[in-house]
Structures are given as structure tokens and as C-alpha cells.
Short mmCIF file of C-alpha atoms and ligand atoms in Angstrom, two decimals:
data_model
loop_
_atom_site.label_atom_id
_atom_site.label_comp_id
_atom_site.label_asym_id
_atom_site.label_seq_id
_atom_site.Cartn_x
_atom_site.Cartn_y
_atom_site.Cartn_z
CA MET A 1 274.90 137.30 304.63
CA GLU A 2 276.87 134.78 304.60
CA LEU A 3 276.50 132.11 302.34
CA GLN A 4 275.38 128.59 304.27
CA LYS A 5 275.18 126.29 301.39
CA ASN A 6 277.62 123.32 300.80
CA THR A 7 279.96 123.88 298.56
CA ALA A 8 280.67 121.62 295.45
CA ALA A 9 283.31 124.41 294.37
CA PRO A 10 284.85 127.73 296.65
CA THR A 11 284.93 130.20 295.09
CA GLY A 12 286.58 134.04 295.27
CA PRO A 13 284.69 137.29 295.01
CA VAL A 14 282.79 137.40 292.06
CA LEU A 15 282.15 140.17 290.00
CA GLY A 16 278.54 140.92 288.49
CA ILE A 17 276.98 142.27 285.09
CA GLU A 18 274.39 143.49 284.54
CA THR A 19 272.90 144.78 281.14
CA SER A 20 269.69 143.71 280.41
CA CYS A 21 267.39 146.54 279.75
CA ASP A 22 268.19 150.40 280.71
CA GLU A 23 270.87 149.75 283.41
CA THR A 24 274.14 149.26 282.78
CA ALA A 25 275.95 147.72 286.45
CA ALA A 26 278.67 146.30 288.20
CA ALA A 27 278.94 144.43 291.61
CA VAL A 28 281.11 142.25 293.77
CA TYR A 29 280.15 139.56 295.91
CA ASP A 30 281.89 137.77 298.41
CA PRO A 31 280.31 134.29 299.90
CA ALA A 32 281.94 134.86 303.31
CA ARG A 33 281.58 138.82 303.51
CA GLY A 34 279.10 139.51 301.46
CA LEU A 35 277.86 142.57 298.76
CA LEU A 36 280.99 144.05 298.58
CA ALA A 37 280.11 146.74 296.73
CA HIS A 38 277.22 147.72 293.63
CA ALA A 39 277.54 150.28 291.42
CA LEU A 40 274.84 151.59 288.53
CA HIS A 41 274.10 153.58 285.96
CA SER A 42 270.62 154.42 284.97
CA GLN A 43 269.29 155.30 281.25
CA VAL A 44 266.34 156.51 282.53
CA ALA A 45 267.30 160.13 281.00
CA LEU A 46 268.78 158.73 277.51
CA HIS A 47 265.53 157.58 277.19
CA ALA A 48 262.83 159.58 278.72
CA ARG A 49 262.35 161.93 275.43
CA TYR A 50 261.65 158.40 273.20
CA GLY A 51 258.99 157.74 276.20
CA GLY A 52 260.76 154.34 275.97
CA VAL A 53 263.48 152.47 275.56
CA VAL A 54 266.06 152.30 272.20
CA PRO A 55 267.75 149.68 271.71
CA GLU A 56 270.02 150.36 269.95
CA LEU A 57 271.03 153.46 272.67
CA ALA A 58 270.52 151.69 274.81
CA SER A 59 273.66 149.04 274.12
CA ARG A 60 275.75 151.83 273.00
CA ASP A 61 275.09 153.26 276.47
CA HIS A 62 276.22 150.58 278.33
CA LEU A 63 279.88 150.37 276.22
CA ARG A 64 280.63 153.65 277.15
CA ARG A 65 279.37 153.29 280.82
CA LEU A 66 280.26 149.18 281.87
CA LEU A 67 284.16 149.11 281.98
CA PRO A 68 284.46 152.70 284.24
CA LEU A 69 281.30 150.93 286.60
CA VAL A 70 283.61 147.51 286.73
CA ALA A 71 286.40 149.76 287.06
CA GLY A 72 284.71 151.49 290.06
CA VAL A 73 283.21 148.39 292.20
CA LEU A 74 286.85 146.68 291.91
CA ASP A 75 288.47 149.33 293.40
CA GLU A 76 285.86 150.22 295.91
CA ALA A 77 285.88 146.33 297.13
CA ALA A 78 289.72 146.55 296.96
CA LEU A 79 289.93 144.03 294.23
CA GLU A 80 292.55 143.31 291.27
CA GLY A 81 290.74 141.17 288.95
CA ARG A 82 292.83 138.08 289.77
CA ASP A 83 291.59 138.04 292.90
CA LEU A 84 288.22 137.34 292.05
CA GLY A 85 286.82 134.25 292.07
CA GLY A 86 284.74 134.41 288.95
CA VAL A 87 282.88 136.83 286.51
CA ALA A 88 279.09 136.38 286.39
CA TYR A 89 276.93 138.33 283.56
CA THR A 90 273.45 138.41 282.66
CA ALA A 91 273.32 136.42 279.84
CA GLY A 92 268.90 136.36 279.06
CA PRO A 93 266.31 137.46 279.04
CA GLY A 94 266.59 140.86 277.81
CA LEU A 95 267.65 142.66 274.76
CA ILE A 96 269.70 141.62 272.76
CA GLY A 97 272.31 144.16 271.38
CA ALA A 98 272.30 145.30 275.35
CA LEU A 99 272.73 141.60 276.65
CA LEU A 100 275.70 141.32 273.86
CA VAL A 101 277.56 143.94 275.32
CA GLY A 102 277.75 143.26 279.29
CA ALA A 103 278.11 138.86 277.69
CA THR A 104 281.80 140.42 275.82
CA ALA A 105 282.84 142.59 278.82
CA GLY A 106 281.88 139.29 281.22
CA MET A 107 284.40 136.62 278.64
CA GLY A 108 286.95 138.94 278.01
CA LEU A 109 287.39 140.50 281.23
CA ALA A 110 287.07 136.42 282.85
CA ARG A 111 289.76 134.74 280.05
CA ALA A 112 291.99 138.06 280.80
CA TRP A 113 292.19 137.14 284.28
CA GLY A 114 291.93 133.74 284.28
CA LEU A 115 288.49 133.11 285.64
CA PRO A 116 285.13 131.45 285.14
CA ALA A 117 282.79 132.97 283.28
CA ILE A 118 279.30 132.08 284.79
CA ALA A 119 275.72 133.29 282.14
CA VAL A 120 272.93 134.07 284.78
CA HIS A 121 269.11 134.11 284.11
CA HIS A 122 268.07 137.75 284.67
CA MET A 123 264.80 136.05 286.76
CA GLU A 124 267.02 133.51 288.71
CA ALA A 125 268.68 137.20 289.81
CA HIS A 126 265.54 138.37 290.80
CA LEU A 127 264.31 136.10 292.41
CA LEU A 128 267.03 135.51 294.92
CA ALA A 129 268.15 139.00 295.35
CA PRO A 130 266.31 138.89 299.20
CA LEU A 131 269.52 136.62 299.89
CA LEU A 132 271.23 139.58 299.73
CA GLU A 133 269.03 141.06 302.65
CA ASP A 134 270.00 140.24 306.53
CA SER A 135 266.84 137.63 307.47
CA PRO A 136 266.70 136.51 303.66
CA PRO A 137 264.20 133.49 303.07
CA PRO A 138 264.59 130.40 303.42
CA PHE A 139 264.26 127.85 300.75
CA PRO A 140 261.60 126.53 299.84
CA PHE A 141 259.17 129.65 298.77
CA VAL A 142 257.04 130.56 296.36
CA ALA A 143 258.05 134.05 294.46
CA LEU A 144 256.21 136.06 292.49
CA LEU A 145 258.11 137.63 289.94
CA VAL A 146 256.66 140.78 288.57
CA SER A 147 258.91 143.82 286.35
CA GLY A 148 258.53 145.32 282.92
CA GLY A 149 258.80 141.97 281.10
CA HIS A 150 257.84 138.92 282.79
CA THR A 151 255.15 139.08 285.26
CA MET A 152 255.42 135.24 287.00
CA LEU A 153 254.90 133.07 289.60
CA VAL A 154 257.04 130.14 290.84
CA ASP A 155 257.46 127.32 293.45
CA VAL A 156 261.41 127.81 294.87
CA ALA A 157 261.65 124.29 295.65
CA ASP A 158 265.23 125.28 296.33
CA PHE A 159 268.36 126.70 294.57
CA GLY A 160 267.97 126.06 290.65
CA ALA A 161 264.64 123.87 291.36
CA TYR A 162 262.13 126.26 289.48
CA ASP A 163 258.63 125.54 288.50
CA VAL A 164 256.71 128.53 286.82
CA LEU A 165 253.06 127.99 288.67
CA GLY A 166 251.57 130.53 286.46
CA GLN A 167 252.70 133.77 284.07
CA THR A 168 250.68 136.71 282.26
CA LEU A 169 249.04 135.86 279.07
CA ASP A 170 249.33 139.43 278.20
CA ASP A 171 250.77 142.27 279.64
CA ALA A 172 253.73 142.10 282.50
CA ALA A 173 252.34 143.88 285.87
CA GLY A 174 255.46 146.31 284.72
CA GLU A 175 253.95 147.41 281.14
CA ALA A 176 250.48 147.52 282.62
CA PHE A 177 251.98 150.69 284.79
CA ASP A 178 254.36 152.03 282.57
CA LYS A 179 251.19 151.73 279.31
CA THR A 180 247.95 152.93 281.92
CA ALA A 181 250.91 156.05 282.69
CA LYS A 182 250.95 157.25 279.20
CA LEU A 183 247.49 157.10 279.06
CA LEU A 184 246.98 159.51 281.87
CA GLY A 185 250.14 161.86 280.58
CA LEU A 186 252.67 160.89 282.39
CA PRO A 187 256.10 161.08 282.15
CA TYR A 188 258.16 157.54 281.20
CA PRO A 189 259.00 155.57 283.70
CA GLY A 190 255.58 155.86 284.23
CA GLY A 191 255.57 152.69 287.01
CA PRO A 192 256.68 154.84 289.56
CA GLU A 193 254.80 158.06 288.15
CA LEU A 194 251.46 156.26 288.66
CA ALA A 195 252.25 154.72 292.16
CA ARG A 196 253.36 159.13 292.99
CA LEU A 197 249.61 160.49 291.47
CA ALA A 198 247.79 157.21 293.20
CA GLY A 199 249.04 158.06 296.37
CA THR A 200 246.57 161.11 295.92
CA GLY A 201 243.19 159.70 294.60
CA ASP A 202 241.18 157.49 295.76
CA PRO A 203 241.39 153.93 294.55
CA ARG A 204 237.46 153.22 295.22
CA ARG A 205 236.11 155.67 292.67
CA TYR A 206 236.43 153.67 289.50
CA ASP A 207 234.87 150.08 289.15
CA LEU A 208 238.25 148.42 287.18
CA PRO A 209 238.59 145.16 286.66
CA ARG A 210 240.21 142.61 288.35
CA PRO A 211 241.65 140.77 285.41
CA MET A 212 241.99 136.40 285.41
CA LEU A 213 240.98 136.40 289.51
CA LYS A 214 236.81 134.60 288.81
CA ARG A 215 238.43 131.72 287.09
CA PRO A 216 240.94 129.06 288.63
CA GLY A 217 244.42 129.06 288.32
CA LEU A 218 247.46 131.24 288.27
CA ASP A 219 248.32 132.46 284.87
CA PHE A 220 246.98 136.67 284.70
CA SER A 221 246.72 139.27 282.13
CA PHE A 222 246.33 143.15 282.13
CA SER A 223 246.05 144.31 279.08
CA GLY A 224 241.36 143.82 279.43
CA LEU A 225 242.63 146.39 282.52
CA LYS A 226 244.84 148.99 280.53
CA THR A 227 241.65 149.37 277.86
CA ALA A 228 239.20 149.58 281.32
CA VAL A 229 241.54 153.16 281.75
CA MET A 230 241.50 153.86 278.55
CA MET A 231 237.87 152.97 277.92
CA GLN A 232 237.37 155.15 281.64
CA VAL A 233 239.68 158.30 279.74
CA ARG A 234 238.16 158.56 276.52
CA GLU A 235 234.73 158.78 278.86
CA LEU A 236 235.75 161.73 280.60
CA GLU A 237 237.36 163.53 277.53
CA GLN A 238 234.19 163.44 275.94
CA LEU A 239 233.44 165.76 279.08
CA GLY A 240 236.32 168.03 279.08
CA GLY A 241 238.24 166.48 281.61
CA PRO A 242 239.93 164.66 282.21
CA GLY A 243 240.81 167.13 285.11
CA ASP A 244 244.07 166.39 287.24
CA GLN A 245 241.88 164.89 290.43
CA ASP A 246 239.79 162.14 287.63
CA ARG A 247 243.64 161.17 287.04
CA ALA A 248 244.51 160.60 290.25
CA ASP A 249 241.66 158.02 291.16
CA LEU A 250 242.25 156.86 288.05
CA ALA A 251 246.19 156.07 289.26
CA ALA A 252 244.69 155.11 292.73
CA SER A 253 241.55 152.76 290.20
CA PHE A 254 244.46 151.14 289.01
CA GLN A 255 246.46 150.59 291.13
CA ALA A 256 244.05 148.61 293.68
CA ALA A 257 243.26 146.43 290.81
CA VAL A 258 246.64 145.78 289.62
CA VAL A 259 247.58 145.30 293.77
CA ASP A 260 244.52 142.99 294.15
CA THR A 261 244.61 140.57 291.27
CA LEU A 262 248.36 140.17 292.30
CA VAL A 263 247.59 139.62 296.03
CA ALA A 264 244.38 137.11 295.01
CA LYS A 265 246.58 134.65 292.62
CA SER A 266 250.19 134.91 295.89
CA LEU A 267 247.71 133.69 297.97
CA ARG A 268 246.52 131.34 295.23
CA ALA A 269 249.95 129.84 294.02
CA LEU A 270 250.64 129.41 298.67
CA ASP A 271 247.59 127.28 298.96
CA ALA A 272 248.68 125.83 295.28
CA SER A 273 252.31 124.81 296.51
CA GLY A 274 251.86 124.49 300.08
CA ARG A 275 254.35 127.06 300.71
CA GLU A 276 254.55 129.67 303.93
CA ARG A 277 257.10 131.98 302.67
CA LEU A 278 256.37 135.06 299.51
CA VAL A 279 258.91 136.34 297.76
CA VAL A 280 259.04 139.29 295.54
CA ALA A 281 261.18 140.82 293.53
CA GLY A 282 261.41 143.18 289.68
CA GLY A 283 260.41 146.62 289.54
CA VAL A 284 257.03 146.40 290.66
CA GLY A 285 258.04 144.75 293.60
CA ALA A 286 259.14 148.60 294.93
CA ASN A 287 255.40 149.40 294.56
CA GLU A 288 254.54 150.45 298.23
CA GLN A 289 250.81 149.57 297.83
CA LEU A 290 251.74 146.35 296.69
CA ARG A 291 254.16 145.73 299.59
CA ALA A 292 251.86 146.82 302.12
CA SER A 293 248.26 144.49 301.34
CA LEU A 294 251.13 141.25 300.73
CA ARG A 295 252.69 142.32 304.42
CA ALA A 296 249.25 142.02 305.47
CA ALA A 297 247.63 139.35 303.18
CA LEU A 298 250.60 136.94 304.30
CA GLU A 299 251.21 138.08 308.26
CA ALA A 300 247.14 137.18 308.27
CA ARG A 301 247.82 133.52 307.79
CA GLY A 302 250.54 133.13 309.30
CA GLY A 303 253.37 133.79 306.60
CA ARG A 304 255.97 135.64 305.82
CA VAL A 305 256.47 138.16 303.21
CA TYR A 306 260.50 138.92 301.36
CA TYR A 307 261.31 142.11 299.93
CA PRO A 308 264.94 142.51 298.35
CA ARG A 309 265.46 146.65 299.33
CA ILE A 310 263.70 148.68 296.97
CA ALA A 311 266.75 149.25 294.90
CA PHE A 312 267.70 145.83 294.48
CA CYS A 313 263.48 145.27 293.37
CA THR A 314 264.59 147.29 290.48
CA ASP A 315 267.30 145.80 288.18
CA ASN A 316 270.87 145.36 289.64
CA ALA A 317 274.42 143.93 289.86
CA ALA A 318 274.20 142.77 292.82
CA MET A 319 271.68 140.35 292.49
CA VAL A 320 273.85 139.14 289.22
CA ALA A 321 277.04 139.02 291.22
CA LEU A 322 275.46 136.54 294.07
CA THR A 323 273.93 134.17 291.08
CA GLY A 324 276.87 133.34 290.24
CA CYS A 325 278.67 132.39 293.06
CA LEU A 326 275.98 130.47 293.94
CA ARG A 327 275.88 128.96 290.56
CA LEU A 328 279.84 128.44 290.53
CA GLN A 329 279.20 127.68 294.20
CA SER A 330 276.81 124.35 293.24
CA GLY A 331 279.38 123.82 289.99
CA THR A 332 277.74 125.25 286.77
CA ALA A 333 279.26 124.54 283.91
CA PRO A 334 281.36 128.26 283.03
CA SER A 335 280.11 129.32 279.52
CA ARG A 336 282.68 129.23 277.14
CA VAL A 337 281.66 131.14 274.70
CA VAL A 338 279.97 134.26 274.12
CA LYS A 339 275.79 133.03 273.98
CA VAL A 340 273.05 135.63 275.12
CA HIS A 341 269.41 134.02 274.92
CA PRO A 342 266.89 137.16 274.60
CA ARG A 343 264.13 134.72 275.38
CA TRP A 344 265.01 132.07 277.82
CA ASP A 345 262.52 129.68 280.15
CA LEU A 346 263.40 129.98 283.63
CA ALA A 347 262.11 126.01 284.59
CA SER A 348 264.44 125.35 281.34
CA LEU A 349 267.63 126.25 284.26
CA VAL A 350 268.47 123.26 286.32
O1 LIG B 1 263.06 144.64 287.34
P1 LIG B 1 262.70 145.78 286.46
O2 LIG B 1 263.78 147.13 287.15
O3 LIG B 1 263.33 145.76 285.02
C1 LIG B 1 262.77 144.53 283.87
O4 LIG B 1 263.60 143.69 283.97
O5 LIG B 1 261.62 144.34 283.84
O6 LIG B 1 261.37 146.52 286.35
C2 LIG B 1 260.51 147.57 285.71
C3 LIG B 1 259.27 147.82 286.02
C4 LIG B 1 258.51 149.15 285.15
O7 LIG B 1 257.75 148.37 284.18
C5 LIG B 1 258.88 149.81 286.37
O8 LIG B 1 257.99 151.14 285.41
C6 LIG B 1 257.86 149.25 287.14
O9 LIG B 1 259.00 148.75 287.19
N1 LIG B 1 257.99 149.74 288.51
C7 LIG B 1 257.04 149.99 289.03
C8 LIG B 1 257.12 150.54 290.73
N2 LIG B 1 258.54 151.41 290.07
C9 LIG B 1 259.06 150.58 288.88
N3 LIG B 1 256.05 149.28 289.16
C10 LIG B 1 254.57 150.29 289.82
N4 LIG B 1 255.03 150.90 291.29
C11 LIG B 1 256.79 151.20 291.39
N5 LIG B 1 256.48 151.52 292.23
ZN1 LIG B 2 264.90 142.77 285.61
#
């Protein structure tokens, strides 16, 4: 996509760096030519035997992987560091040690090349990710952000104007997928595995709760749903199960409950804000059932839903480079010191 903004400060291509959790990634985004290169190293294999992300291992692996990835994307874009307009890095929210690797590398490279360094909010980057696609959503829109660490509905009046309409009171949607997958004996990372198993199951076999749907408001709660699955697994264990079909049916029933809840709350958020466009981003946005259900629901009301491509639903540096570029163009002050924010309120951005 070519950026159509009134540029306060025209910028050259921006290097993006992402190290907030368990993916190391680098990308180059050019305001005139779009995405020039992106590369990613996933740490899934490193953490798999622990059943979840081990923060210290994550930081050390980012340290090993990041600079070769940066060199690779610059090479692919046929650029030298000094040709760039800035360096953007994810400064939060995320794991503090992991964030510090990307932040120190980003600041160091920016200093060495004499460029501005831009601290990017990971969730802002997720919600802007659909702008990397060919038919990007115009502002304003509502964003449903569903990742391993967050579940929120955000009213996006314009770039940088974010109003959090609702969020999860306990587990994030991705976390619920991951914990439920563990209960069903699936390997880490559980979300995509559970979705795969759900494809062979009957979503109507188990009547699981649709949390918080009867109450007004736009907040979510997923921990009760995970407990309901646990109770069902215990009951099946008393009977010598669960068998393969029981597990598939439980996975399908769980997925249907999460999807129904996310769809209903998204429609409620559109009604409340008077918007017609919905952007879905974050790792759970890769879920095919969620994508199909939201597409149908939005079509039925004459609206439209926008997704990034699957690879840009989960963590990546393309969205960080794009966000850094927009931030530079809109006049956001460059970072002067290395500072990360393991917790960072999206609504605090201006
Ligand atoms: O955005 P992301 O890559 O990282 C965070 O910032 O959290 O999201 C990762 C989350 C994990 O919980 C993962 O299980 C979930 O997204 N996920 C999925 C699917 N693909 C990834 N959940 C359900 N269905 C999927 N297809
Ligand atoms: Zn993320």
C-alpha cells in the first residue's frame, strides 16, 4: 500500500524490529514502495519441550538471531543502514528481557547510522497490520485484537486515536486456546493445534458457556470456559476417556464458544461506536472459523471485515516497520534512551 498521509516529516524506508515474545523478526517498509523485505525466526521449537515460553531462553535466542535477520532484510531490500529514514522497535507490551534485546539493538543501530529511533506499541502495530495489504481499511474502524496476551475491542477514530471499548477480565483468547489445548493433551503452541483438531469435531456435541454474552458491555472473560472444558474432561476420565472423537468434539465446541463470543461482542462494539468496518488482528485472527464467521456476520449487515494476511496476524516486524514509519511521518518524537514498557496502555498513545 502507498501511504496517503499528509506527511509532517517525509521519511525514507524504516527498519522494523520485533522481539516482544517468542518470534525474532526484522523488516523494511518504504512509505512510497510498501514492504521491501521481512524475515522471521520462530522460537517454537526452542520452547516446545517446556510447554510454554521460557523468558530467559527467549531473550538469549533473540540476541543470537536478531542481527543476522537485520542484515538479511537490508540485503534483500538492497539498502545500507544509512539509506534508511529510521529504526522502529517494539518497546512493549511484552517480556521485559525480550523487549530489551530489540530496544538496545534498535537504539544502537539508529545511533550508529545517525537515524531517529522510534519506540512502537506492539498492539498498535497489530491493529495497523491490515494497512500492509492491497485494499487497506480506511479510518475510522473498530479493531478486535486477539492475541496470546491480549483480547480487546478498540475504537480507532484515526491513526493514533484509540479508545479501548472492552477487554478481557482474565485470560486472553489466545491464552484460553493454549490452556484448553493443554487440557486436551495437545502440544505447544496449542491454539493452531486445537483449531486443527476442531476441524474433525462436532461443535454442537458439548454445550459450553458463551461467557459474558448475557451481560451488557464489551468486556470478555474466558477463564470460566476453560474450566468448563476441564470439568468435561474430568467427567470423561471417569468413564475411561476422553477418546479421540471426544477430544475433537470438545475442541470444536470450545472453538465455537470462543468464536460466538468474539463475533457477538464485535457486532456490539460496531453498534456502540457507529462504525461499519472491523479490523481483526493478533494471533487468534489466524483462526479460520473466526475469519469465516466474522466475514459472514459483517456481510449480513452491509459492513466489511479486514484481516492482515495470516503471516501478519501473528507477531512479525512488517507491522512494526509500518507503524514506525507512520509515527515518524506524524511527528512522534524519537526515543533518546533505551526504555521498554512490559505493560503499556494503548489508550495512552497520542
Ligand atoms: O499475536 P501473537 O502471535 O502473539 C502475541 O502477541 O500474543 O498471538 C499468539 C496467540 C497464541 O495464543 C496462539 O495459540 C494463537 O495466537 N493462535 C491461534 C491460531 N494461531 C495462533 N489461536 C487459534 N487459532 C489459530 N489458528
Ligand atoms: Zn502479538
